[in-house]
Coordinates of C-alpha atoms in Angstrom, one line a residue:
M127 CA 94.9 133.8 110.9
K128 CA 92.0 131.1 111.8
L129 CA 90.5 128.9 109.3
S130 CA 87.4 130.5 107.1
W131 CA 86.9 127.3 105.1
S132 CA 87.6 123.9 103.8
Y133 CA 87.0 121.4 101.4
R134 CA 87.1 117.3 101.1
L135 CA 86.9 116.0 97.9
P136 CA 84.5 112.8 98.3
K137 CA 84.4 109.0 97.3
E138 CA 88.0 108.9 95.2
R139 CA 91.0 107.0 96.1
Q140 CA 94.2 107.5 96.6
I141 CA 93.5 111.5 96.1
G142 CA 96.4 113.8 95.4
T143 CA 96.1 117.1 95.0
R144 CA 98.3 120.4 93.6
A145 CA 99.3 124.0 95.3
P146 CA 96.3 126.3 95.5
V147 CA 96.3 129.3 92.5
A148 CA 94.0 132.3 92.7
S149 CA 92.4 135.1 90.6
A150 CA 91.1 138.6 91.8
D151 CA 87.8 136.0 93.2
T152 CA 88.2 132.6 93.0
V153 CA 90.7 129.7 94.0
L154 CA 91.3 126.7 91.8
V155 CA 92.9 123.3 93.4
A156 CA 93.7 120.5 90.7
F157 CA 92.9 116.7 92.4
H158 CA 94.2 113.7 90.7
Y159 CA 92.8 110.3 92.2
D160 CA 93.0 106.5 91.2
K161 CA 89.8 105.5 89.3
A162 CA 89.3 102.1 87.8
D163 CA 93.0 101.6 88.1
F164 CA 94.0 104.9 86.2
F165 CA 94.3 108.5 87.1
V166 CA 91.7 111.4 86.8
S167 CA 91.6 114.7 87.6
T168 CA 89.5 117.1 88.7
L169 CA 89.6 120.8 88.8
V170 CA 87.7 122.9 90.8
A171 CA 87.4 126.5 91.1
F172 CA 86.1 128.0 94.6
E173 CA 85.2 131.3 96.0
R174 CA 87.7 132.4 97.7
M175 CA 86.3 133.7 100.7
T176 CA 83.4 131.7 101.0
G177 CA 84.6 128.3 99.5
E178 CA 81.3 128.3 97.5
E179 CA 82.2 125.9 94.6
R180 CA 82.0 127.9 91.0
W181 CA 83.0 125.4 88.6
R182 CA 84.4 122.3 88.0
T183 CA 86.2 120.3 85.1
T184 CA 87.1 116.9 85.0
I185 CA 90.4 115.2 82.9
P186 CA 91.0 111.9 82.0
H187 CA 94.5 111.8 83.4
V188 CA 96.8 113.5 85.8
I189 CA 97.1 116.9 85.9
N190 CA 99.4 119.9 87.1
E191 CA 98.9 122.7 89.3
P192 CA 97.4 125.6 86.8
V193 CA 98.4 128.8 85.5
L194 CA 96.3 131.9 85.1
A195 CA 96.2 134.3 82.9
Q196 CA 95.3 138.1 83.5
D197 CA 91.9 137.9 81.8
G198 CA 90.8 134.9 84.2
S199 CA 91.7 132.4 81.7
V200 CA 93.0 128.7 83.1
Y201 CA 95.9 126.8 81.4
V202 CA 96.8 123.5 82.6
S203 CA 98.6 121.0 81.3
S204 CA 97.9 116.6 81.5
F205 CA 100.3 113.6 82.0
S206 CA 98.5 113.0 78.0
G207 CA 100.6 115.0 76.6
T208 CA 97.8 117.6 76.1
V209 CA 97.2 121.3 77.5
H210 CA 93.8 122.5 78.5
A211 CA 92.5 126.3 78.8
F212 CA 89.0 127.3 79.7
D213 CA 87.7 130.8 80.3
S214 CA 87.3 132.5 83.8
N215 CA 83.6 130.4 84.3
G216 CA 85.1 126.7 83.2
K217 CA 84.1 126.9 79.6
K218 CA 86.3 125.2 77.8
L219 CA 88.4 126.9 75.2
W220 CA 90.8 124.8 73.1
D221 CA 92.7 121.6 73.8
C222 CA 96.4 121.3 72.4
R223 CA 97.8 117.5 72.1
C224 CA 101.8 118.0 72.1
G225 CA 103.0 114.5 72.1
D226 CA 102.8 111.5 73.9
R227 CA 104.6 112.6 76.8
N228 CA 104.3 113.4 80.3
M229 CA 103.8 117.1 80.8
G230 CA 105.0 119.6 83.3
K231 CA 103.8 122.4 84.4
P232 CA 103.3 125.2 81.8
C233 CA 104.6 128.5 82.3
L234 CA 103.1 131.9 80.5
V235 CA 105.9 133.5 78.0
A236 CA 106.4 136.6 76.2
G237 CA 102.5 138.2 77.3
D238 CA 100.4 136.0 74.5
R239 CA 102.0 132.6 74.8
L240 CA 102.3 130.0 76.9
A241 CA 105.3 127.1 77.3
V242 CA 105.8 123.7 78.5
A243 CA 107.7 120.8 78.6
E244 CA 108.1 117.1 78.6
T245 CA 109.0 115.1 81.7
G246 CA 109.4 111.5 82.3
G247 CA 110.6 108.3 80.1
G248 CA 110.8 109.7 76.5
A249 CA 110.7 113.2 77.0
S250 CA 112.7 115.5 74.8
K251 CA 111.0 118.7 73.7
T252 CA 109.7 121.9 75.5
W253 CA 106.8 123.1 73.4
C254 CA 105.5 127.1 72.8
L255 CA 101.5 127.5 72.2
D256 CA 99.6 130.5 71.4
L257 CA 97.5 131.4 74.2
R258 CA 94.1 132.3 72.2
T259 CA 94.3 129.5 70.0
G260 CA 96.5 126.6 71.3
S261 CA 98.3 126.5 67.8
I262 CA 102.1 125.7 68.5
A263 CA 104.6 128.4 67.8
W264 CA 107.6 126.5 68.2
A265 CA 109.0 122.9 69.4
F266 CA 112.8 123.0 71.1
E267 CA 114.6 119.8 71.5
N268 CA 115.9 119.8 75.1
H269 CA 116.9 116.0 74.5
G270 CA 115.9 114.6 78.2
H271 CA 113.5 114.9 81.0
S272 CA 112.8 118.7 82.0
Y273 CA 111.7 120.3 85.5
G274 CA 110.0 123.3 85.9
L275 CA 110.0 126.6 83.9
A276 CA 111.1 130.1 84.7
T277 CA 110.6 133.3 82.3
N278 CA 112.1 137.0 82.0
N279 CA 113.0 139.4 80.1
G280 CA 112.4 137.5 76.7
R281 CA 114.1 134.4 77.6
L282 CA 113.1 131.0 79.3
V283 CA 115.2 129.1 80.9
H284 CA 114.5 124.8 82.3
A285 CA 117.4 122.0 83.7
T286 CA 116.9 119.0 81.7
V287 CA 118.0 115.4 82.5
L288 CA 119.4 114.4 79.2
A289 CA 118.9 111.1 78.0
E290 CA 121.4 107.7 78.2
G291 CA 123.2 109.1 81.4
A292 CA 124.6 112.6 79.4
G293 CA 124.6 114.6 82.5
V294 CA 122.4 118.0 83.4
R295 CA 122.0 120.6 81.5
L296 CA 120.6 124.3 82.1
H297 CA 118.8 125.7 78.8
C298 CA 118.0 129.0 77.5
V299 CA 115.5 129.7 75.0
E300 CA 114.3 132.8 73.7
T301 CA 110.4 133.3 74.2
L302 CA 109.6 134.5 70.7
S303 CA 111.6 131.9 68.4
G304 CA 112.4 129.3 70.6
R305 CA 116.4 129.7 69.6
S306 CA 118.5 128.4 72.0
L307 CA 120.8 131.2 73.5
W308 CA 123.1 129.4 76.0
A309 CA 123.2 126.1 78.2
A310 CA 125.1 125.2 80.8
D311 CA 126.2 121.5 81.8
S312 CA 126.6 120.2 85.2
A313 CA 127.3 116.8 86.7
E314 CA 125.3 117.2 89.7
W315 CA 121.2 117.1 88.9
L316 CA 119.4 120.7 89.0
F317 CA 116.2 121.1 89.4
Q318 CA 113.7 123.7 89.7
P319 CA 114.9 127.2 88.5
I320 CA 113.6 131.0 89.5
V321 CA 114.6 134.6 88.1
Q322 CA 115.8 137.3 90.1
D323 CA 116.7 140.4 88.4
Q324 CA 119.5 139.2 86.1
A325 CA 120.3 136.1 88.0
V326 CA 118.8 132.5 87.3
L327 CA 118.6 130.6 90.8
I328 CA 118.4 126.6 91.0
G329 CA 118.1 124.0 93.4
A330 CA 120.9 121.3 92.9
R331 CA 121.9 118.1 94.7
G332 CA 124.4 119.4 97.0
S333 CA 124.5 123.2 96.0
L334 CA 122.0 126.4 96.0
R335 CA 123.2 128.3 92.2
A336 CA 122.7 131.5 90.1
Y337 CA 123.9 131.7 87.2
S338 CA 123.8 134.8 84.5
L339 CA 120.8 135.2 83.1
Q340 CA 122.7 136.5 79.4
S341 CA 125.5 134.5 79.3
G342 CA 124.8 131.2 81.6
D343 CA 128.3 132.3 83.3
L344 CA 128.0 130.4 87.4
L345 CA 127.9 133.3 89.2
A346 CA 127.6 131.6 93.1
R347 CA 127.0 128.7 94.4
L348 CA 126.4 127.9 98.2
D349 CA 127.2 124.2 99.1
L350 CA 124.6 121.8 101.5
E351 CA 125.6 119.3 103.5
D352 CA 125.3 115.5 102.9
Q353 CA 124.5 116.3 99.5
E354 CA 120.9 117.3 100.3
A355 CA 118.8 118.2 97.1
I356 CA 116.6 121.3 96.9
D357 CA 114.3 120.0 94.6
G358 CA 111.2 121.8 95.0
Q359 CA 110.2 125.2 93.9
M360 CA 111.6 128.2 95.9
L361 CA 110.5 131.4 96.5
S362 CA 112.7 134.9 96.0
A363 CA 111.9 138.0 97.6
G364 CA 114.2 140.8 97.9
D365 CA 117.2 139.5 98.2
R366 CA 116.7 136.4 99.7
I367 CA 115.6 133.3 98.5
Y368 CA 113.1 130.7 100.5
F369 CA 113.8 126.8 99.7
S370 CA 113.0 123.7 101.2
T371 CA 115.2 120.5 101.0
D372 CA 115.2 116.8 100.5
S373 CA 116.2 116.2 103.8
G374 CA 113.1 117.8 105.5
R375 CA 114.8 121.3 106.2
V376 CA 114.1 124.8 105.3
G377 CA 116.5 127.1 104.7
C378 CA 117.2 131.2 103.6
A379 CA 119.9 132.2 101.5
S380 CA 120.8 135.9 100.2
L381 CA 122.0 136.9 97.0
Q382 CA 123.4 140.2 97.0
S383 CA 125.6 142.1 94.1
E384 CA 128.9 143.6 95.3
R385 CA 130.8 146.1 92.9
S386 CA 134.7 146.7 92.9
F387 CA 137.0 148.8 90.0
F388 CA 136.9 145.6 87.4
K389 CA 134.0 143.4 88.2
V390 CA 130.6 142.7 90.0
K391 CA 130.6 139.6 92.5
H392 CA 127.1 137.9 93.5
P393 CA 128.0 135.9 96.8
L394 CA 125.2 133.6 97.7
Q395 CA 125.3 133.5 101.4
S396 CA 123.7 130.8 103.7
V397 CA 121.2 133.1 106.4
W398 CA 119.4 130.4 108.5
F399 CA 118.0 126.8 108.6
A400 CA 115.0 125.2 110.2
A401 CA 114.4 121.7 110.4
F402 CA 111.0 119.4 110.3
E403 CA 109.5 116.3 110.4
G404 CA 108.9 114.5 107.6
S405 CA 108.9 116.6 103.8
I406 CA 108.3 119.8 102.9
R407 CA 105.3 119.9 100.6
G408 CA 105.2 122.9 97.7
R409 CA 106.9 126.0 97.6
P410 CA 107.8 128.0 100.8
T411 CA 105.0 131.8 100.6
M412 CA 105.7 135.0 101.8
T413 CA 102.5 136.1 104.0
G414 CA 103.6 139.8 104.7
N415 CA 105.3 139.3 108.4
A416 CA 105.9 135.3 108.1
V417 CA 107.0 132.8 106.0
A418 CA 104.6 129.8 105.8
V419 CA 105.4 126.0 104.8
L420 CA 103.4 123.1 104.7
S421 CA 105.0 120.1 106.7
Q422 CA 103.2 116.7 105.8
E423 CA 103.7 116.5 109.5
E424 CA 103.3 119.2 111.4
G425 CA 100.7 121.2 108.9
I426 CA 101.4 125.1 108.1
V427 CA 103.9 126.3 110.4
L428 CA 105.0 129.9 110.5
L429 CA 108.4 130.7 110.5
D430 CA 110.0 134.8 111.1
P431 CA 111.6 135.4 107.8
A432 CA 114.9 137.0 109.1
A433 CA 115.9 134.3 111.7
G434 CA 113.9 131.2 111.1
N435 CA 112.3 130.8 114.4
R436 CA 108.7 129.2 114.6
L437 CA 106.3 131.6 115.0
S438 CA 102.9 129.8 115.1
A439 CA 101.4 126.6 113.8
L440 CA 97.6 126.3 111.5
K441 CA 96.7 123.0 110.8
M442 CA 96.2 120.3 107.7
S443 CA 95.3 117.2 107.5
K444 CA 97.8 114.8 106.0
G445 CA 97.9 113.0 102.1
N446 CA 99.8 113.5 99.1
G447 CA 101.3 116.2 97.0
G448 CA 99.9 119.9 98.0
G449 CA 100.8 123.6 98.5
L450 CA 100.5 126.7 99.7
L451 CA 99.2 129.8 98.1
Y452 CA 98.7 133.5 100.0
H453 CA 96.6 135.8 98.0
R454 CA 95.0 139.2 99.2
D455 CA 95.6 138.7 103.3
W456 CA 94.3 135.1 102.9
L457 CA 96.7 132.2 102.8
Y458 CA 95.7 128.7 101.4
G459 CA 96.3 125.4 102.3
S460 CA 95.8 121.8 99.8
L461 CA 97.2 118.4 100.9
G462 CA 95.8 114.8 99.5
A463 CA 91.8 115.6 99.1
E464 CA 91.6 118.5 101.7
V465 CA 92.0 122.4 100.8
R466 CA 91.7 125.0 103.9
A467 CA 90.8 128.9 103.5
F468 CA 92.8 130.6 106.3
G469 CA 91.2 134.3 106.4
P470 CA 92.8 137.5 108.7
G471 CA 92.1 137.7 112.2

């Protein structure tokens, strides 16, 4: 891969960024920065192969990584408690203020709906909105600060740190109604889930876990060393799960179904670990024949997905936030004020 274009947000202070997202011909990146002792965000849409700016909008608070619907419409949540919707050309469709708490990253659910959970102090609810109008379809009382959302088969899952030190709870609710289907409590912190077939995979303090999507039963647990945490987003590819830890390691585990006469087992097994300097930003990303990892100190590092060996590296400037996206044979990285696009070649 070779550097094809780059962009740097000018003239702002303390800039952080979210991971890029992409539609067929557009890459979007959300920046946030200090403005007059408060935070402001800018969402910029680039033509994905040239880096030409297609549109931008400014939102007076910190925003999260946006999500895209199939028609190219864009949905982004803000720490002001508001969800914003734009069409594929950046025209405002609607705003919905769900409350006065910080909002996490939205998640598209049930075809024509969007879910978002409150984060931070005083958080207590998960909200579901109609994509067309922004009207509230339901609100679920989760009782605390929530991490990322994942959905499959009409179910929405997320982990919540309950208020007043009551522990951590993994929730599963029905996407159409917001009705609780099951909950699993944990003495250790749980973070960002993904759903692989009928298993909920979630990083935790000290372990990687798999729960049944249908019942919430714990299927498997892979313990980590020294109570390190898988506190970032993970990547599922076939029966492999790629993740990073807060100690600067990237790991690969496998989850397989083993059938016997009486029951089905789902063992989690460690495949490999690779150590990095400094912290890992965003989620690992599959690039066809390699796993790409964004390191604060080392830039973008490409790993052999089978063994974790280093294959090559791409330079990135240092900064806050950031993440990776692989889309139509192009790799996009964001970190601090900068976006870089690497094309084939």
